[in-house]
PDB file of C-alpha atoms in Angstrom:
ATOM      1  CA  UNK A   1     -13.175 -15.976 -35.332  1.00 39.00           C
ATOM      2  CA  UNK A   2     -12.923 -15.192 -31.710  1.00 49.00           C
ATOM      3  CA  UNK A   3     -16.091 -16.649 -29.693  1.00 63.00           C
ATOM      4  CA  UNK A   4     -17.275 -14.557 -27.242  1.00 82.00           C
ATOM      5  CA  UNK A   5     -20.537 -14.754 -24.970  1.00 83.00           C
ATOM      6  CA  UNK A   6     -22.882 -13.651 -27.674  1.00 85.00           C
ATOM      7  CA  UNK A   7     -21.322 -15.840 -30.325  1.00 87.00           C
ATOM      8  CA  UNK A   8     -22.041 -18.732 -28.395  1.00 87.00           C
ATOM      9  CA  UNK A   9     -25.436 -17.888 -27.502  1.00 88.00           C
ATOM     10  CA  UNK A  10     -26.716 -17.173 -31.519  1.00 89.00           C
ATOM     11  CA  UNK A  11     -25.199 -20.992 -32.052  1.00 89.00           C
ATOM     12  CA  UNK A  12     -27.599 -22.316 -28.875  1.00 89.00           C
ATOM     13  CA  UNK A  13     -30.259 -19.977 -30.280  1.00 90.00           C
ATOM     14  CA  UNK A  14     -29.624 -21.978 -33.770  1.00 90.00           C
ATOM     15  CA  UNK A  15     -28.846 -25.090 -32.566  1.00 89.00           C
ATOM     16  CA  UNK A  16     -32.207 -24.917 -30.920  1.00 90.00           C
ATOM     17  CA  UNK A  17     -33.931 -23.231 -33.742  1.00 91.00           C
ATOM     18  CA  UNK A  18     -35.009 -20.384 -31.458  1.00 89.00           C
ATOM     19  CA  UNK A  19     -35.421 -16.504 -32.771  1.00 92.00           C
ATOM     20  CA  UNK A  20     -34.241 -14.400 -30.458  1.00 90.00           C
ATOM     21  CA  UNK A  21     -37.665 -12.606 -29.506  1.00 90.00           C
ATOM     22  CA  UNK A  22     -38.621 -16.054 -28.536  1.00 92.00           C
ATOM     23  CA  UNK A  23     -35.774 -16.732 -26.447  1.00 92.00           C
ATOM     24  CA  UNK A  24     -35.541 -13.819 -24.611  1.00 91.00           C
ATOM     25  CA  UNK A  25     -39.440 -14.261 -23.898  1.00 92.00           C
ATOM     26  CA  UNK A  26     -38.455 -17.370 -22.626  1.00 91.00           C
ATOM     27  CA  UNK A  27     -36.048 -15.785 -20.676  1.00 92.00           C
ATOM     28  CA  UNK A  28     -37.725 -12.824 -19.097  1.00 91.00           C
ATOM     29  CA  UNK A  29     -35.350 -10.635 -20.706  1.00 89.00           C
ATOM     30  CA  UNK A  30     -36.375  -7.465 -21.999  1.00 90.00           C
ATOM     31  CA  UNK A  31     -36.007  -7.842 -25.961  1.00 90.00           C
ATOM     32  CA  UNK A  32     -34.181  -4.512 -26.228  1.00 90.00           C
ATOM     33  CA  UNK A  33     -31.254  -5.208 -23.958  1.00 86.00           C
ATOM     34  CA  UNK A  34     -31.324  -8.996 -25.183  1.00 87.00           C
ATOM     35  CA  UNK A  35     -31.048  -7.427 -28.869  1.00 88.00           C
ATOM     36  CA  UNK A  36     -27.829  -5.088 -27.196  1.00 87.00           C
ATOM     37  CA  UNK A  37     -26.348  -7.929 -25.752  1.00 86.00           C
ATOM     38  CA  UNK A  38     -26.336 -10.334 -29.222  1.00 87.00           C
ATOM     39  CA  UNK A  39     -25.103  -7.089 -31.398  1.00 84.00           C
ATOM     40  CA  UNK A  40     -22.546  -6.881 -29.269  1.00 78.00           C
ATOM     41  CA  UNK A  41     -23.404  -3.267 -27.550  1.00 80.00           C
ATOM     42  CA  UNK A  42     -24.002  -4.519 -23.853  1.00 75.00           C
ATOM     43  CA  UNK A  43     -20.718  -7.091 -23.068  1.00 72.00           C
ATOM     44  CA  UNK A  44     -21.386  -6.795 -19.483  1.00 78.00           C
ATOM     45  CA  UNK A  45     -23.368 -10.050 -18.835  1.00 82.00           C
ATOM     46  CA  UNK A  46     -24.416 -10.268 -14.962  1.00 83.00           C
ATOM     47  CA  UNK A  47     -25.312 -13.002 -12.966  1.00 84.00           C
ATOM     48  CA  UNK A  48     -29.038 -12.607 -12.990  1.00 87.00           C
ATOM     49  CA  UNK A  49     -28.740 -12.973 -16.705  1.00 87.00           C
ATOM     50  CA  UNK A  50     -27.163 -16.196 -16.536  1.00 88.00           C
ATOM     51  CA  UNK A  51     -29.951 -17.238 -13.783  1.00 90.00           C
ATOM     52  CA  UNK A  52     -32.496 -16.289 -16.291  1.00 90.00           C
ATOM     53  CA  UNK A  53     -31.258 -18.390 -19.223  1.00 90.00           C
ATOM     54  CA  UNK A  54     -30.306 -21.186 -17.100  1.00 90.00           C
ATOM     55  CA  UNK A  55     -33.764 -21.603 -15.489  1.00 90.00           C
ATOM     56  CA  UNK A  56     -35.381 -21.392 -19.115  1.00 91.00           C
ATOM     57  CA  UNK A  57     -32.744 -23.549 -20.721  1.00 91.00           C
ATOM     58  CA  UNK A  58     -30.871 -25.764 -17.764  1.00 90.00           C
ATOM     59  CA  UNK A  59     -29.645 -28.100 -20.555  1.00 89.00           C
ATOM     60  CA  UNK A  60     -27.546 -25.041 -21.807  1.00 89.00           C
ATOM     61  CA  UNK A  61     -24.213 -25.616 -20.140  1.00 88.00           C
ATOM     62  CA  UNK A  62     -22.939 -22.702 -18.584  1.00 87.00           C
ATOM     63  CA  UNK A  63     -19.373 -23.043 -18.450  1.00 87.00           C
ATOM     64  CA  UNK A  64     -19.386 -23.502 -22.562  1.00 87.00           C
ATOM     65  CA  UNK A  65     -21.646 -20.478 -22.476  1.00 84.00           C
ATOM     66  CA  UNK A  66     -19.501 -18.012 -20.028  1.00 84.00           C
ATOM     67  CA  UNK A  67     -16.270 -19.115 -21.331  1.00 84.00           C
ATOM     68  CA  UNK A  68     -16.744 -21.747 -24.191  1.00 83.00           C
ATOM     69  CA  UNK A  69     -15.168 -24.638 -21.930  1.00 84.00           C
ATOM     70  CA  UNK A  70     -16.534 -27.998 -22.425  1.00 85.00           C
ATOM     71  CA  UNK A  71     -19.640 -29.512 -24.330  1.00 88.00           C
ATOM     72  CA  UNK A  72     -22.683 -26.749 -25.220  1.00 87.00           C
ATOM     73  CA  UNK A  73     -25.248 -29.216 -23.346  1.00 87.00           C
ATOM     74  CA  UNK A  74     -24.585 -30.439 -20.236  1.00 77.00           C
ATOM     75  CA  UNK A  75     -27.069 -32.894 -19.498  1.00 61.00           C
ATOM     76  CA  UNK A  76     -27.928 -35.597 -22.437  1.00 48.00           C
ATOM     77  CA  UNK A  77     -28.680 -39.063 -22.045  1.00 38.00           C
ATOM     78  CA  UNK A  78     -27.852 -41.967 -24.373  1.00 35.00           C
ATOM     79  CA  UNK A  79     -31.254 -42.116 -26.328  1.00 37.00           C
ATOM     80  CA  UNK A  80     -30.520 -37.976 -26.953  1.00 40.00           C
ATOM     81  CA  UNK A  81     -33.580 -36.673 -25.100  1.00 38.00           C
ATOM     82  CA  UNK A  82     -32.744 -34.201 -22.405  1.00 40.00           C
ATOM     83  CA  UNK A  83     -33.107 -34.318 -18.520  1.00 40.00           C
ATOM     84  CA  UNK A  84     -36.029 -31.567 -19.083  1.00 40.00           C
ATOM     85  CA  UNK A  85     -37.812 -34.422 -20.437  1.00 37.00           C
ATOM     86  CA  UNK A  86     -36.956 -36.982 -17.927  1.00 36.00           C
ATOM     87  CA  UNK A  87     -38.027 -34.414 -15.115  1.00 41.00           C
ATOM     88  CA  UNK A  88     -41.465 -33.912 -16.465  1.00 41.00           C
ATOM     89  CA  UNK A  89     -42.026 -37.786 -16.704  1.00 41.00           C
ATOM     90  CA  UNK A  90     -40.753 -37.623 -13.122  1.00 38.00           C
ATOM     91  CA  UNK A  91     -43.214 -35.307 -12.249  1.00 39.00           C
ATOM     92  CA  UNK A  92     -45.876 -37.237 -13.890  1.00 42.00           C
ATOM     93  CA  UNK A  93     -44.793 -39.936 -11.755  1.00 41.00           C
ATOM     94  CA  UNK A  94     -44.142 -38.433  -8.565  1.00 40.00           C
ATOM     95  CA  UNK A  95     -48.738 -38.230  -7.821  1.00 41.00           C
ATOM     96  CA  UNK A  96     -47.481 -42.181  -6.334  1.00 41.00           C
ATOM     97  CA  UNK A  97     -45.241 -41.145  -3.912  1.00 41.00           C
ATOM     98  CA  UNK A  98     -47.345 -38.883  -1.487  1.00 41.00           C
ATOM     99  CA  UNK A  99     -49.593 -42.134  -1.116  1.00 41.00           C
ATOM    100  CA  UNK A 100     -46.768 -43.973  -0.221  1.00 39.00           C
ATOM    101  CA  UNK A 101     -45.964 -40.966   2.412  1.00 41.00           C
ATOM    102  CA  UNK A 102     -49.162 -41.110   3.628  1.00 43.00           C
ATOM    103  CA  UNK A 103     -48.436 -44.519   5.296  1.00 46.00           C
ATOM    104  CA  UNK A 104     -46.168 -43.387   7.226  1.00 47.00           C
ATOM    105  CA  UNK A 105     -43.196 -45.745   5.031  1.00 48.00           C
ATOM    106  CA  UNK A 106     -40.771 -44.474   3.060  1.00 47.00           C
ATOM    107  CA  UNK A 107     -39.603 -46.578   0.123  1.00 48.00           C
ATOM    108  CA  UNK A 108     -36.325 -46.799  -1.543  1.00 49.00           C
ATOM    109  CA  UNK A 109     -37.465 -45.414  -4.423  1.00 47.00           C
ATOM    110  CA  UNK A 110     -38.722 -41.972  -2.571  1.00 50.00           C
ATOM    111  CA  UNK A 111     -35.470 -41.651  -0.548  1.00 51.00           C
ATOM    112  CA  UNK A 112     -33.407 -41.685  -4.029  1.00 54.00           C
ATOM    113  CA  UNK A 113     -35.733 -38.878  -5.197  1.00 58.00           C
ATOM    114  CA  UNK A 114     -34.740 -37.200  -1.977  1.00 59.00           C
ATOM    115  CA  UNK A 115     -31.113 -38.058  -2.598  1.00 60.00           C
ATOM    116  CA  UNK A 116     -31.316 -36.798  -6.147  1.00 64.00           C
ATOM    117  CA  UNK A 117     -33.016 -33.536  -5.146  1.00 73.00           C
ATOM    118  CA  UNK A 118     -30.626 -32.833  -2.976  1.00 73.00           C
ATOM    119  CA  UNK A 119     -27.909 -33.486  -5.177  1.00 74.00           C
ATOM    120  CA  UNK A 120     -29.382 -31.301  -7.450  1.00 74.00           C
ATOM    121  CA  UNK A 121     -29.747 -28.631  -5.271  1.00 79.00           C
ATOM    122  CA  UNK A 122     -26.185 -29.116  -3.546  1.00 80.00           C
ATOM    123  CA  UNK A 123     -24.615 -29.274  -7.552  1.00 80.00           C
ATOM    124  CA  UNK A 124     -26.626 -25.805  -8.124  1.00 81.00           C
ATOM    125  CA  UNK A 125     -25.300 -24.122  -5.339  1.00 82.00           C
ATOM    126  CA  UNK A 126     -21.691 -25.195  -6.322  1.00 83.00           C
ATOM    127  CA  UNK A 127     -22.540 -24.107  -9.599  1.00 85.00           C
ATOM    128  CA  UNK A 128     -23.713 -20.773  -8.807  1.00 84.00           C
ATOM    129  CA  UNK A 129     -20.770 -20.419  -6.016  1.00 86.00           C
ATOM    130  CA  UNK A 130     -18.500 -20.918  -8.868  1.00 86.00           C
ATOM    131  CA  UNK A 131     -20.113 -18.660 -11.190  1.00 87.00           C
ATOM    132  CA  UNK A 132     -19.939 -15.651  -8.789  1.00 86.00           C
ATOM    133  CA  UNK A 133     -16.211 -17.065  -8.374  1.00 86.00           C
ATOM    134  CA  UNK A 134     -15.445 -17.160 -11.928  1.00 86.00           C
ATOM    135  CA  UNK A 135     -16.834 -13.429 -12.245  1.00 86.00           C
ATOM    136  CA  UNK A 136     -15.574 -11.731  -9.343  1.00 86.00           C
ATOM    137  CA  UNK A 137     -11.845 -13.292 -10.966  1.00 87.00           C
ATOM    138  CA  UNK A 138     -12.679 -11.968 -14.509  1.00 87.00           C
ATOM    139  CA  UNK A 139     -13.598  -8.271 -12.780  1.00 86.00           C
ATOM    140  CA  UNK A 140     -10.260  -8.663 -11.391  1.00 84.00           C
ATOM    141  CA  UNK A 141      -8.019  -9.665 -14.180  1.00 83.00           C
ATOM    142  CA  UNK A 142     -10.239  -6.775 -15.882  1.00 84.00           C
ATOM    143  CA  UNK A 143      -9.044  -4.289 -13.164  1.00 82.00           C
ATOM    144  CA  UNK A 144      -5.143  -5.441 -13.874  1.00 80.00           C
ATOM    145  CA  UNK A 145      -5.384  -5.777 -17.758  1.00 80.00           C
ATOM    146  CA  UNK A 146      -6.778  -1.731 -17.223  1.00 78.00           C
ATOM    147  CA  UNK A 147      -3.841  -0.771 -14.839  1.00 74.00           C
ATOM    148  CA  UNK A 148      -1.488  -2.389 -17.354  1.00 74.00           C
ATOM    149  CA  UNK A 149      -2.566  -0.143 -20.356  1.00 77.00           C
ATOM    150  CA  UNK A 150      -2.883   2.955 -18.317  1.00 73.00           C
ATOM    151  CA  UNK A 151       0.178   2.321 -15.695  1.00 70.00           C
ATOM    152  CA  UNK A 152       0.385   5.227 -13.688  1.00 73.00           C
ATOM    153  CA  UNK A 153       4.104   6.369 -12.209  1.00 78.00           C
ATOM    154  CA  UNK A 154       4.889   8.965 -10.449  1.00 82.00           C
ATOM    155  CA  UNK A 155       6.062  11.822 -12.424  1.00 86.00           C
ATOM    156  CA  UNK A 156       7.322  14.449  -9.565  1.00 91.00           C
ATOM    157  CA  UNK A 157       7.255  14.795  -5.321  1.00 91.00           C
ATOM    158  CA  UNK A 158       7.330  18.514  -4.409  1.00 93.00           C
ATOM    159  CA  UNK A 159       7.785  18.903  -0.310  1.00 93.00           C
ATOM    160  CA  UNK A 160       6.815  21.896   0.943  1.00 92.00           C
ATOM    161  CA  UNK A 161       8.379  23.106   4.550  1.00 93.00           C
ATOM    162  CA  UNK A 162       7.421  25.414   7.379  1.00 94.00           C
ATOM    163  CA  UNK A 163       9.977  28.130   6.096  1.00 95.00           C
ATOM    164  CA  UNK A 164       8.157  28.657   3.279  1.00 92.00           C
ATOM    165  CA  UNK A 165      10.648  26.644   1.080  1.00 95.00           C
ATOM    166  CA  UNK A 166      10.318  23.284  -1.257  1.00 94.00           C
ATOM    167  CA  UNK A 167      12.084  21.141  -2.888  1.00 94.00           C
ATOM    168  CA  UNK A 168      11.161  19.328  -5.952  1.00 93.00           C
ATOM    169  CA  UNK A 169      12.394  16.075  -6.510  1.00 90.00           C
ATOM    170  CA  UNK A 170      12.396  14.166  -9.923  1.00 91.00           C
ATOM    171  CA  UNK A 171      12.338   9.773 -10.455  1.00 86.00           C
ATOM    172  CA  UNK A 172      15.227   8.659 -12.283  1.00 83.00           C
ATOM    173  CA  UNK A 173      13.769   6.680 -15.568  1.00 73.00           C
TER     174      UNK A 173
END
């Protein structure tokens, strides 16, 4: 069985034990075009799409979900919970930091938050530079997979002249 986009995305849906109403809730995708897209009607899947289940699932790996390359999550750690997890613990823990701010010194500890936002930030925008890569090369083999059905070739040149003659002229096969 060939696995396309929406193939992969029912086995997330099921590996997550997620109906699809729920997920596209999640989502902020309108149900009926999320319900086009899994049947198989809509195969056009734009980039704001892929923002939209990224932000609601960013353990979802995106290159196994665009083109089935690689693992399905991205992010696990060794005792199996996800890095959504680990951010809301960091989050919970983050109320010690401004205090720390406050007096004017920066510990090691904030400057590796720092360092890891920015990382994240700098890995997103790869990610997303990629992504709009990856798509603007799959519109283009697209374009040359459609000129190769449909090749057009030139079937006659007529050349018309000022004394009201023309000549027709005819490509050898």
């Amino acid at each position: 069985m060939e696995e396309n986009f929406a193939t992969r995305l029912k086995l997330f849906m099921d590996s997550i034990h997620v109906p699809s109403t729920q997920f596209a809730d999640m989502c902020e995708i309108p149900r009926p075009s999320f319900s086009q897209l899994l049947s198989g009607r809509n195969q056009k899947v734009s980039d704001v799409l892929i923002r939209k289940i990224h932000a609601a699932y960013p353990d979802l790996s995106v290159m196994w979900l665009m083109f089935g390359e690689g693992p399905m999550l991205s992010r696990n750690n060794s005792n199996g919970r996800s890095s959504e997890l680990f951010r809301d613990e960091e989050i919970e823990n983050a109320s010690e930091i401004p205090e720390k701010i406050n007096d004017g010194t920066e510990t090691s500890e904030f400057s590796n938050v720092k360092g890891l936002t920015k990382a994240k930030e700098q890995a997103e925008s790869n990610l997303y530079q990629q992504l709009e890569n990856n798509k603007k090369i799959l519109e283009m083999q697209l374009q040359i997979e459609k000129m190769q059905k449909n090749p057009r070739r030139v079937a006659q040149i007529t050349v018309y002249y000022d004394d009201s003659t023309f000549e027709t002229f005819v490509p050898s096969k």
